[in-house]
């Protein structure tokens, strides 16, 4: 897409624009240059997954363009990066006839099916060995895009294949879809593209965590999430879902009349390459050209193994005859092309029976219905318990005890009940009654307006106390190894541990008399508890389990204070001035610090030796790793992950989230997976072991 010279030029221009920090607008002669710079950085971020700019630097440049355009509205172009933003709500999604019918694909489930497909292709074409292009079958929602004279003019859903719904405004929220592309370089005037919109596993998880934190129903799975998102009437809401798109087919085109011939693309693989060159996220890196069906079968099997390591869901592979002339010869049925077939991976759905529903009390008092089902084996694990999230989910799905249900488990996504089979009901199924009182302490349950979750408001509720202790000790909070769910429950029942403070006052003599507790395990537990006392302040804030205060907010809060009890004096307004803190979060923090028993708990924790002060880490800036970036993958043998990361930071290094060309060191522990594979492909990254890391920082 960009030659080395162009990249160099864009980077120099970027630096120049960033330097003019004070400037609030720019000369009109520079406006298109600035747009190109923003497009380039969007491309690096959304297509290559390798950003060169920090978010705030991108924002600075974006605002500069926005301001200049606002002052000169006649200069706004339809493909300006600012034109993704929509004004107001979408009223309706008018019907949109496709230029070429959006056919489906024939399915295959095993190697015999693929061998049959290959035989049919060879018979019709009369060619002995066929070249195929194999690419992932993205598990999302199908879309069509029309570009005219290089501009994106219309986007639509698949609908019935003949016409879909017009969703252009929503599609513009997807940053990996360019608003314009140089089709004219290929003599193309009008093109219709096909692709798939998806939400990657990470963003899906994040979105659902936010939803549940706010007491809202989470989305069922990434596929439904993508499909549902395309039909939301508020484009701002669509943008929040962080959708992505893969584009894999040109289904229709017209050529520019004055030029001699249209695109001379002879192979499907070259078309994928051309789309990539035009700035689309096509499966350029994921596809493979293979000769003969045996090689295809092997590639499909290999891909099925690494399926879970991909950042997005795929439900199979698509096998396409690579030669476009042969594709034409093979033609299509009314349902699918004869030159392509989908190879579906083993199902991650199964049927089971809904035996009962239990109601669990969370640490913030939320009541979560949990379905107990007859155990089923799906995608490598046995599932017997599935969260139903809230009362509305039970009603929307019309679930009854005794129902035969369809269960799904997509990759590392938590299992989900898709639907009951109403047609299989015998009449003996029983309605599910939501409790009116807390199953743990019998207090009456409340539900706030506009919330879907019922809550027990009693602070003394034993179930909440246990959950709060579990959360406090958990890995991302105070990381007290060994003090897991089962042990907290057991200690609570034995009255050895009744609240968070109790962790630091445990009677180890009494614990020693319990079954299964040897000297060694007691020593380990003592050490883990002691070590937790020096956890940094942001971990303690997160560990307190204040409603709506996740890890990011905890870090933001810690940065604004010298001592945790300073927060007592923060007003709602003061809190809302902090990054990431809105009115809901601020209200919850104020509420926490208004309770005297919470203050007393914090004072006692400090007396017991916990770190309530914001101790600035002493950073060594002279060491070997100053300003070097690090990422850890796999399980480390000698260090805890948090210790290792801490060592990097105290030695002047920087922890990063993902593998990119900006990463200097990948430290590999046991069973490392996709990060290692990715890093191997970037030659500048140094891949080192845990021991080598310790040597590097002079610890061994
Ligand atoms: S090719 C004529 N390629 O799977 C072209 N489809 O079950 C036909 N899909 O409707 C489509 N990944 O929405 C093609 N790499 C891929 C695909 C893909 C996902 C979807 C597509 C299609 C459905 C059929």
XYZ file of C-alpha atoms and ligand atoms in Angstrom:
724
model
C 0.000 0.000 0.000
C 2.723 2.486 0.952
C 6.236 2.345 -0.500
C 9.202 2.825 1.876
C 9.693 6.332 0.444
C 6.036 7.228 1.019
C 6.194 5.919 4.576
C 9.286 7.964 5.244
C 7.658 11.077 3.797
C 4.439 10.602 5.771
C 6.374 10.080 8.956
C 8.418 13.253 8.445
C 5.254 15.205 7.688
C 3.595 13.717 10.773
C 6.436 14.915 12.968
C 6.197 18.391 11.460
C 2.445 18.603 12.168
C 2.923 17.303 15.694
C 5.576 19.934 16.374
C 3.208 22.728 15.463
C 1.444 21.876 18.707
C 0.071 25.306 19.449
C -1.505 25.646 15.992
C -5.260 25.423 16.086
C -5.776 25.222 12.325
C -3.681 24.957 9.191
C -3.500 26.521 5.746
C -5.915 25.083 3.186
C -3.012 24.040 0.970
C -2.028 21.544 3.663
C -5.461 20.095 4.394
C -5.235 17.129 1.999
C -1.740 16.369 3.252
C -3.076 16.185 6.800
C -5.930 13.916 5.681
C -3.456 11.562 4.045
C -1.405 11.492 7.206
C -4.458 10.561 9.277
C -5.438 7.882 6.726
C -1.936 6.465 6.892
C -2.045 6.218 10.700
C -5.531 4.687 10.634
C -4.147 2.114 8.198
C -1.200 1.348 10.506
C -3.520 0.995 13.476
C -6.543 -0.785 12.033
C -5.120 -2.839 9.152
C -1.514 -3.519 10.114
C -2.130 -3.550 13.848
C 1.180 -1.723 14.226
C 0.550 1.903 15.200
C 3.288 4.492 15.008
C 1.430 7.168 16.893
C 0.256 7.315 20.488
C -3.526 7.785 20.794
C -3.153 11.363 22.017
C -0.888 12.241 19.080
C -3.474 10.891 16.642
C -6.170 12.888 18.469
C -4.068 16.050 18.244
C -3.810 15.714 14.445
C -7.482 14.747 14.086
C -8.589 17.815 16.048
C -6.391 20.020 13.892
C -8.135 18.725 10.769
C -11.570 18.989 12.370
C -10.971 22.585 13.391
C -9.664 23.576 9.940
C -12.650 21.921 8.272
C -15.127 23.560 10.641
C -13.682 26.918 9.713
C -13.803 26.052 5.992
C -16.853 23.841 5.498
C -16.631 24.055 1.669
C -13.340 22.200 1.807
C -14.738 19.073 3.456
C -14.451 16.004 1.233
C -16.677 12.915 1.462
C -13.684 10.708 2.269
C -12.137 12.949 4.903
C -11.331 10.978 8.095
C -13.739 13.311 9.914
C -16.640 12.120 7.777
C -17.046 8.832 9.640
C -18.712 10.684 12.477
C -22.485 10.677 12.085
C -24.898 13.342 13.166
C -28.007 12.159 14.951
C -29.780 8.838 14.855
C -30.489 6.665 11.826
C -34.222 6.714 11.111
C -34.484 3.583 9.003
C -32.445 1.157 6.955
C -33.923 1.403 3.418
C -33.698 -1.666 1.195
C -30.639 -1.912 -0.984
C -30.631 -4.158 -4.070
C -27.263 -5.871 -4.618
C -25.493 -5.388 -7.953
C -24.665 -9.118 -8.016
C -26.627 -11.673 -5.967
C -24.949 -12.433 -2.642
C -24.782 -16.200 -2.918
C -24.142 -18.488 0.003
C -21.578 -21.314 0.088
C -22.024 -25.070 -0.135
C -20.825 -26.788 3.059
C -18.436 -29.675 3.691
C -17.621 -31.329 7.005
C -14.829 -33.856 6.364
C -12.093 -34.804 3.901
C -14.452 -37.065 1.895
C -16.714 -34.083 1.188
C -13.694 -32.093 0.005
C -12.485 -34.951 -2.211
C -15.995 -35.081 -3.786
C -15.897 -31.312 -4.382
C -12.487 -31.620 -6.043
C -13.768 -34.481 -8.238
C -16.716 -32.372 -9.440
C -14.423 -29.417 -10.198
C -12.015 -31.648 -12.157
C -14.848 -33.267 -14.109
C -16.444 -29.975 -15.169
C -13.164 -28.227 -16.034
C -11.417 -31.284 -17.490
C -8.266 -30.299 -15.580
C -6.385 -32.985 -13.640
C -4.868 -30.948 -10.796
C -6.587 -27.803 -9.569
C -5.001 -24.818 -7.872
C -7.049 -23.626 -4.893
C -6.925 -20.556 -2.716
C -7.834 -21.388 0.878
C -8.769 -18.744 3.431
C -10.530 -18.586 6.807
C -14.308 -18.570 6.980
C -14.893 -15.523 9.151
C -17.691 -15.985 11.651
C -19.398 -12.638 11.499
C -22.006 -10.791 9.479
C -21.857 -10.602 5.695
C -21.753 -7.146 4.047
C -21.556 -5.630 0.587
C -19.774 -2.346 -0.185
C -20.134 -0.272 -3.337
C -17.356 2.112 -4.421
C -17.986 4.501 -7.296
C -15.200 6.632 -8.731
C -13.061 5.546 -5.773
C -15.573 6.629 -3.122
C -17.520 4.411 -0.745
C -21.101 5.201 -1.707
C -23.203 2.431 -0.184
C -22.947 -0.428 2.286
C -25.588 -3.096 2.825
C -26.366 -6.246 4.791
C -26.854 -9.520 2.915
C -30.622 -9.681 3.464
C -32.134 -12.380 1.240
C -29.128 -12.311 -1.117
C -30.979 -10.196 -3.687
C -31.460 -7.132 -1.542
C -30.337 -6.173 1.921
C -30.618 -3.146 4.211
C -28.639 0.031 3.631
C -26.246 0.512 6.548
C -23.697 2.982 5.108
C -23.528 5.220 8.189
C -22.888 2.288 10.493
C -20.265 0.818 8.188
C -18.391 4.138 8.185
C -17.788 3.596 11.907
C -15.525 0.653 11.025
C -12.095 2.200 10.685
C -10.574 -0.695 8.718
C -12.990 0.067 5.854
C -11.492 2.897 3.760
C -13.853 5.711 2.796
C -12.063 5.885 -0.543
C -9.659 3.622 -2.437
C -7.800 4.060 -5.707
C -9.799 1.606 -7.837
C -9.101 3.900 -10.796
C -5.504 2.614 -10.735
C -7.001 -0.686 -11.877
C -9.351 0.953 -14.437
C -12.326 0.218 -12.222
C -15.197 2.666 -12.092
C -17.862 0.930 -10.008
C -17.159 -2.078 -7.787
C -19.182 -4.161 -5.390
C -17.173 -5.894 -2.659
C -18.122 -8.645 -0.238
C -16.790 -9.115 3.207
C -17.511 -9.988 6.777
C -17.888 -7.692 9.776
C -16.676 -9.078 13.081
C -15.833 -8.109 16.597
C -12.570 -9.599 17.813
C -12.528 -11.816 20.888
C -10.727 -9.267 23.017
C -13.071 -6.383 22.255
C -16.064 -8.700 22.689
C -14.824 -9.662 26.140
C -14.113 -6.043 27.099
C -17.505 -4.898 25.875
C -19.290 -7.618 27.839
C -17.300 -6.883 30.986
C -18.431 -3.270 30.775
C -22.014 -4.348 30.169
C -22.120 -6.668 33.180
C -20.331 -4.103 35.378
C -23.181 -1.727 34.541
C -25.834 -4.347 35.130
C -26.706 -4.581 31.426
C -27.202 -7.792 29.467
C -24.030 -8.934 27.728
C -23.980 -9.919 24.039
C -24.373 -13.642 23.386
C -21.397 -14.344 21.091
C -19.117 -12.422 18.709
C -21.163 -13.390 15.627
C -24.480 -12.145 17.013
C -22.672 -9.129 18.383
C -21.413 -8.184 14.907
C -24.735 -8.823 13.182
C -26.704 -6.936 15.833
C -24.293 -4.004 15.788
C -24.908 -3.332 12.093
C -28.563 -2.589 12.776
C -28.148 -0.209 15.706
C -29.719 3.160 15.047
C -27.184 5.148 17.025
C -23.870 5.249 15.082
C -21.974 6.383 18.200
C -23.042 3.151 19.869
C -21.842 1.222 16.790
C -18.433 2.912 17.001
C -18.129 1.780 20.636
C -18.295 -1.866 19.602
C -14.859 -1.677 17.860
C -15.987 -3.647 14.805
C -13.564 -4.885 12.181
C -14.038 -6.094 8.612
C -12.370 -8.549 6.281
C -13.015 -8.024 2.563
C -12.582 -11.151 0.423
C -14.378 -10.826 -2.904
C -15.177 -8.472 -5.799
C -18.625 -9.578 -6.901
C -19.266 -6.935 -9.579
C -17.345 -4.229 -11.440
C -17.526 -1.862 -14.399
C -14.422 -0.534 -16.074
C -13.569 3.048 -16.897
C -14.810 3.416 -20.502
C -11.916 5.480 -21.788
C -9.312 2.992 -20.678
C -8.652 -0.169 -22.610
C -9.510 -3.079 -20.320
C -10.755 -3.570 -16.834
C -8.697 -5.150 -14.109
C -6.640 -7.986 -15.525
C -6.829 -9.968 -12.318
C -6.702 -13.622 -13.320
C -6.520 -15.257 -9.926
C -8.536 -15.029 -6.746
C -5.267 -14.753 -4.787
C -4.220 -11.750 -6.931
C -7.579 -10.137 -6.227
C -6.977 -10.553 -2.487
C -3.565 -8.980 -3.007
C -5.059 -6.123 -5.011
C -7.613 -5.415 -2.272
C -4.779 -5.381 0.266
C -2.790 -2.963 -1.889
C -5.858 -0.729 -2.066
C -5.898 -0.491 1.725
C -8.534 -3.085 2.586
C -8.066 -5.707 5.224
C -8.283 -8.716 2.920
C -7.140 -12.172 4.077
C -3.757 -11.544 2.422
C -1.776 -13.011 5.314
C -4.215 -15.796 6.157
C -4.836 -17.194 2.660
C -2.733 -19.865 1.003
C -2.550 -21.036 -2.616
C -2.322 -24.829 -2.774
C -2.243 -27.368 -5.567
C -4.411 -30.479 -5.282
C -7.026 -31.318 -2.676
C -4.653 -33.225 -0.321
C -2.671 -30.068 0.394
C -5.983 -28.241 0.956
C -7.136 -30.853 3.490
C -3.833 -30.585 5.370
C -4.039 -26.796 5.514
C -7.633 -26.940 6.812
C -6.558 -29.371 9.545
C -3.618 -27.190 10.509
C -5.837 -24.128 10.736
C -8.378 -25.932 12.919
C -5.611 -26.525 15.470
C -4.611 -22.858 15.695
C -8.203 -21.628 15.520
C -8.327 -20.623 19.191
C -5.149 -18.595 18.895
C -6.617 -16.242 16.312
C -7.829 -12.906 17.677
C -11.213 -13.389 15.935
C -13.677 -16.266 15.524
C -13.655 -18.431 12.428
C -16.039 -21.352 11.906
C -14.175 -23.060 9.084
C -12.217 -22.474 5.903
C -13.331 -21.439 2.421
C -11.790 -23.269 -0.531
C -11.916 -21.367 -3.827
C -10.764 -22.376 -7.294
C -7.971 -19.864 -7.825
C -8.233 -19.335 -11.592
C -10.964 -16.797 -12.385
C -11.565 -18.193 -15.911
C -12.132 -21.638 -14.395
C -14.506 -20.068 -11.877
C -16.547 -18.690 -14.798
C -16.556 -22.092 -16.455
C -17.815 -23.742 -13.265
C -20.578 -21.165 -12.790
C -23.109 -21.305 -9.980
C -26.361 -22.821 -8.793
C -29.110 -20.536 -7.542
C -27.719 -21.014 -4.039
C -23.922 -21.164 -4.281
C -20.973 -20.895 -6.666
C -19.652 -24.283 -7.927
C -16.084 -23.006 -7.643
C -16.075 -22.571 -3.867
C -17.009 -24.583 -0.801
C -16.979 -23.961 2.935
C -15.220 -26.524 5.132
C -16.899 -26.315 8.512
C -14.910 -27.004 11.677
C -16.287 -29.290 14.346
C -19.391 -27.807 15.882
C -19.111 -25.910 19.088
C -22.771 -26.335 19.702
C -24.495 -29.239 21.414
C -27.891 -29.995 22.892
C -28.426 -30.621 26.573
C -31.170 -30.473 29.196
C -31.804 -27.593 31.588
C -31.967 -29.290 35.002
C -32.266 -26.317 37.333
C -31.402 -22.669 37.830
C -29.342 -21.523 40.828
C -29.101 -17.920 41.938
C -25.630 -16.710 42.848
C -24.800 -13.591 44.811
C -21.866 -11.534 43.473
C -19.540 -9.299 45.486
C -21.634 -6.217 44.723
C -24.814 -8.051 45.690
C -25.905 -8.730 42.112
C -28.019 -11.863 41.716
C -26.969 -13.960 38.727
C -29.106 -16.875 37.569
C -26.914 -19.838 36.627
C -28.309 -22.712 34.553
C -27.317 -26.208 35.618
C -27.418 -28.446 32.564
C -26.694 -32.100 31.867
C -22.926 -32.057 31.215
C -21.991 -31.790 27.524
C -18.601 -31.864 25.844
C -18.108 -28.859 23.531
C -14.915 -27.603 21.912
C -12.647 -29.528 24.277
C -14.343 -28.867 27.632
C -17.265 -30.267 29.595
C -19.915 -27.673 30.291
C -22.424 -28.140 33.103
C -22.999 -24.614 34.391
C -23.930 -21.581 32.295
C -24.573 -18.021 33.405
C -27.931 -16.602 32.341
C -26.849 -13.097 33.446
C -30.199 -11.651 34.524
C -33.959 -12.066 34.651
C -34.505 -10.494 31.204
C -32.315 -13.092 29.505
C -34.480 -15.891 30.938
C -37.608 -14.166 29.675
C -36.245 -13.209 26.258
C -35.111 -16.771 25.629
C -38.316 -18.190 27.111
C -36.409 -20.809 29.107
C -38.125 -23.415 31.283
C -36.745 -26.077 33.618
C -36.736 -29.385 31.741
C -36.192 -27.759 28.332
C -33.891 -29.289 25.748
C -31.491 -26.453 25.016
C -28.927 -25.552 22.366
C -25.607 -24.789 24.034
C -22.720 -22.984 22.384
C -19.143 -22.405 23.351
C -17.146 -20.331 20.907
C -13.386 -20.482 21.440
C -12.403 -19.056 24.773
C -15.724 -17.268 25.053
C -17.817 -18.360 28.026
C -20.568 -20.894 27.195
C -24.010 -19.664 26.343
C -27.518 -21.103 26.015
C -28.606 -20.137 22.507
C -32.259 -21.213 22.757
C -34.662 -23.859 24.031
C -36.210 -26.269 21.518
C -39.834 -25.257 22.051
C -41.028 -27.982 19.650
C -39.539 -30.668 21.945
C -41.532 -29.593 25.010
C -43.672 -32.277 26.693
C -45.767 -29.866 28.739
C -44.052 -30.883 31.982
C -41.479 -28.091 31.813
C -41.567 -25.666 34.732
C -41.475 -21.884 34.795
C -38.372 -20.305 36.334
C -39.227 -18.039 39.274
C -36.784 -15.281 40.096
C -36.312 -14.966 43.878
C -37.666 -11.954 45.722
C -35.211 -12.424 48.623
C -31.458 -12.979 48.742
C -30.700 -16.703 48.633
C -27.792 -16.149 51.060
C -29.166 -13.741 53.701
C -32.871 -13.496 52.892
C -32.846 -9.696 52.561
C -35.384 -8.327 50.103
C -33.950 -7.798 46.605
C -34.015 -4.461 44.765
C -33.706 -3.441 41.147
C -32.826 0.079 40.068
C -34.720 1.677 37.224
C -33.173 0.933 33.828
C -31.077 -1.856 35.357
C -31.556 -5.497 34.501
C -29.931 -6.831 37.645
C -31.576 -7.547 41.003
C -29.385 -6.834 44.013
C -29.117 -7.688 47.672
C -28.251 -4.433 49.431
C -27.179 -5.915 52.750
C -23.511 -5.194 53.444
C -23.472 -8.066 55.932
C -24.679 -10.633 53.391
C -22.350 -13.649 53.863
C -22.261 -14.489 50.148
C -21.079 -10.981 49.316
C -18.461 -11.054 52.057
C -17.025 -14.307 50.707
C -17.031 -12.932 47.140
C -15.343 -9.726 48.289
C -12.568 -11.707 49.980
C -12.156 -13.908 46.878
C -11.887 -10.816 44.692
C -9.439 -9.139 47.077
C -7.064 -12.124 46.936
C -7.468 -12.792 43.192
C -4.648 -12.703 40.641
C -5.314 -9.259 39.176
C -5.997 -7.750 42.601
C -3.664 -8.557 45.567
C -2.524 -11.806 43.911
C -2.453 -13.964 47.047
C -1.505 -17.296 45.521
C -3.236 -20.249 47.118
C -6.071 -18.233 48.667
C -8.584 -19.184 46.013
C -12.331 -19.583 45.957
C -12.540 -22.974 47.667
C -10.201 -22.021 50.504
C -11.908 -18.705 51.237
C -15.238 -20.555 51.362
C -13.804 -23.191 53.684
C -12.135 -20.665 56.028
C -15.355 -18.624 56.127
C -17.437 -21.664 57.048
C -14.921 -22.555 59.795
C -15.096 -18.921 61.014
C -11.342 -18.579 60.455
C -11.777 -15.745 57.967
C -14.739 -13.374 58.276
C -13.638 -10.282 56.374
C -10.802 -8.801 54.311
C -8.850 -7.744 57.390
C -9.049 -11.344 58.579
C -6.659 -12.354 55.781
C -3.857 -10.587 57.626
C -4.845 -11.985 61.026
C -5.290 -15.637 60.088
C -4.798 -18.122 62.890
C -2.342 -20.498 61.267
C -2.320 -22.842 64.297
C -6.021 -23.445 63.777
C -5.529 -23.826 60.032
C -2.845 -26.427 60.710
C -5.467 -28.643 62.334
C -7.584 -28.698 59.162
C -7.413 -31.637 56.785
C -4.932 -31.265 53.949
C -2.801 -28.541 55.564
C 0.856 -29.432 55.914
C 3.711 -27.244 57.089
C 4.717 -26.434 53.529
C 1.290 -25.238 52.412
C 0.969 -23.062 55.524
C 4.407 -21.527 54.881
C 3.466 -20.824 51.246
C 0.204 -19.192 52.234
C 1.912 -17.066 54.917
C 4.478 -15.899 52.383
C 1.860 -15.070 49.729
C -0.143 -13.043 52.259
C 2.973 -11.222 53.436
C 4.078 -10.437 49.896
C 0.672 -8.963 49.096
C 1.278 -6.223 51.684
C 3.669 -4.509 49.311
C 1.406 -4.584 46.268
C 1.182 -1.127 44.673
C -1.691 1.155 45.603
C -3.649 0.729 42.358
C -3.947 -3.011 43.000
C -5.284 -2.373 46.500
C -7.855 0.072 45.099
C -8.995 -2.502 42.552
C -8.991 -5.219 45.224
C -11.488 -3.294 47.379
C -14.144 -4.211 44.830
C -15.759 -0.758 44.684
C -18.568 -0.975 42.168
C -17.596 0.216 38.649
C -13.935 0.569 39.643
C -12.030 -1.732 37.322
C -8.268 -1.963 36.883
C -8.011 1.060 34.585
C -9.997 3.322 36.893
C -7.991 2.064 39.865
C -4.782 3.090 38.114
C -6.195 6.501 37.221
C -7.278 7.060 40.849
C -3.926 5.970 42.260
C -2.137 8.493 40.099
C -4.126 11.378 41.584
C -3.494 10.750 45.267
C -0.684 10.494 47.790
C -2.634 8.316 50.194
C -5.723 6.200 49.690
C -7.622 8.022 52.415
C -7.203 11.269 50.431
C -10.208 10.057 48.448
C -12.388 10.819 51.483
C -12.023 14.489 50.602
C -12.794 14.205 46.893
C -16.168 15.622 45.844
C -18.217 14.173 42.977
C -16.836 16.952 40.772
C -13.223 16.319 41.807
C -13.652 12.666 40.945
C -15.182 13.366 37.574
C -12.150 15.425 36.636
C -10.155 12.204 36.698
C -9.671 10.381 33.417
C -12.126 7.510 32.959
C -14.401 8.569 35.825
C -18.005 9.406 34.917
C -20.917 10.270 37.237
C -21.781 6.637 37.999
C -18.240 5.703 38.968
C -17.796 8.912 40.962
C -21.031 8.222 42.860
C -19.903 4.746 43.715
C -16.488 5.907 44.982
C -18.071 8.642 47.121
C -20.481 6.113 48.533
C -17.649 3.748 49.461
C -15.682 6.455 51.272
C -18.758 7.757 53.090
C -19.052 4.535 55.106
C -17.165 4.728 58.379
C -16.618 0.958 58.454
C -14.776 1.146 55.108
C -12.531 3.907 56.465
C -11.830 1.871 59.566
C -11.031 -1.155 57.432
C -8.503 0.872 55.417
C -6.910 2.280 58.588
C -6.553 -1.223 59.995
C -5.073 -2.510 56.743
C -2.453 0.224 56.945
C -1.653 -0.717 60.530
C -1.266 -4.300 59.375
C 1.442 -3.166 56.949
C -0.392 -2.682 53.647
C 0.681 0.022 51.262
C -1.882 2.857 51.264
C 0.652 5.471 50.206
C 1.403 6.064 46.576
C 5.059 5.139 46.610
C 6.737 6.265 43.442
C 8.911 3.454 42.154
C 12.578 4.221 42.009
C 13.412 3.810 38.361
C 16.917 2.897 37.236
C 17.610 4.754 34.062
C 21.170 3.609 33.630
C 20.574 -0.134 33.246
C 20.687 -2.430 30.214
C 17.007 -2.195 29.502
C 16.301 1.504 29.862
C 13.509 2.499 27.423
C 13.381 -1.034 25.988
C 9.939 -2.602 25.499
C 9.047 -6.023 26.949
C 6.250 -8.527 26.710
C 5.910 -11.814 28.626
C 4.174 -14.874 27.209
C 3.592 -18.413 28.489
C 4.004 -19.407 32.147
C 7.131 -18.275 33.921
C 8.840 -20.720 36.301
C 10.801 -18.480 38.663
C 8.930 -15.203 38.755
C 5.283 -14.291 39.053
C 4.073 -12.332 36.025
C 3.500 -9.253 38.194
C 7.022 -9.525 39.689
C 8.570 -9.823 36.256
C 6.672 -6.797 34.965
C 7.637 -4.866 38.055
C 11.300 -5.702 37.470
C 11.058 -4.370 33.929
C 9.535 -1.116 35.114
C 11.933 -0.559 38.003
C 14.836 -1.065 35.601
C 13.567 1.625 33.249
C 11.942 -0.726 30.729
C 8.394 -0.508 29.363
C 5.697 -3.201 29.307
C 3.653 -3.333 26.108
C 0.431 -5.173 25.320
C 1.051 -6.851 21.999
C 3.613 -8.099 19.540
C 4.559 -5.421 17.012
C 7.697 -4.039 15.439
C 7.898 -1.712 18.438
C 8.588 -4.649 20.759
C 12.249 -5.146 21.709
C 12.094 -8.295 23.892
C 9.605 -11.171 24.081
C 10.273 -13.231 27.221
C 9.003 -16.748 26.649
C 7.815 -19.099 29.391
C 6.386 -22.613 29.100
C 3.579 -23.325 26.591
C 3.888 -20.026 24.771
C 1.396 -19.708 21.909
C 0.466 -17.267 19.193
C 2.500 -14.302 20.510
C 5.671 -16.334 20.066
C 4.672 -17.364 16.532
C 3.950 -13.765 15.627
C 7.204 -12.519 17.158
C 9.236 -15.050 15.151
C 8.069 -13.327 12.007
C 9.442 -9.923 13.114
C 13.205 -10.224 12.951
C 13.947 -7.179 15.099
C 12.331 -8.749 18.203
C 14.729 -10.539 20.542
C 13.113 -13.730 21.859
C 14.607 -14.660 25.224
C 13.975 -17.152 28.051
C 13.157 -16.287 31.657
C 16.790 -17.016 32.654
C 18.117 -14.768 29.921
C 15.768 -12.049 31.134
C 17.095 -12.391 34.679
C 20.650 -12.165 33.364
C 19.772 -9.092 31.352
C 18.602 -7.196 34.416
C 21.524 -8.509 36.436
C 19.525 -10.741 38.738
C 21.356 -13.967 37.891
S -16.897 -16.300 -0.314
C -19.412 -15.906 -4.019
N -15.144 -16.185 1.620
O -19.768 -17.445 4.737
C -18.614 -15.627 -2.796
N -17.443 -16.211 2.203
O -21.721 -19.650 4.778
C -19.166 -16.316 -1.633
N -17.849 -16.065 4.634
O -22.235 -15.912 2.781
C -18.580 -15.970 -0.348
N -15.735 -15.956 5.242
O -20.832 -14.402 4.388
C -16.452 -16.227 1.291
N -13.468 -16.074 3.228
C -14.759 -16.097 2.905
C -15.755 -16.054 3.884
C -17.102 -16.118 3.504
C -16.988 -15.951 5.662
C -19.316 -16.116 4.788
C -20.078 -15.368 3.722
C -20.991 -16.428 3.123
C -21.079 -17.431 4.219
C -21.502 -18.776 3.708
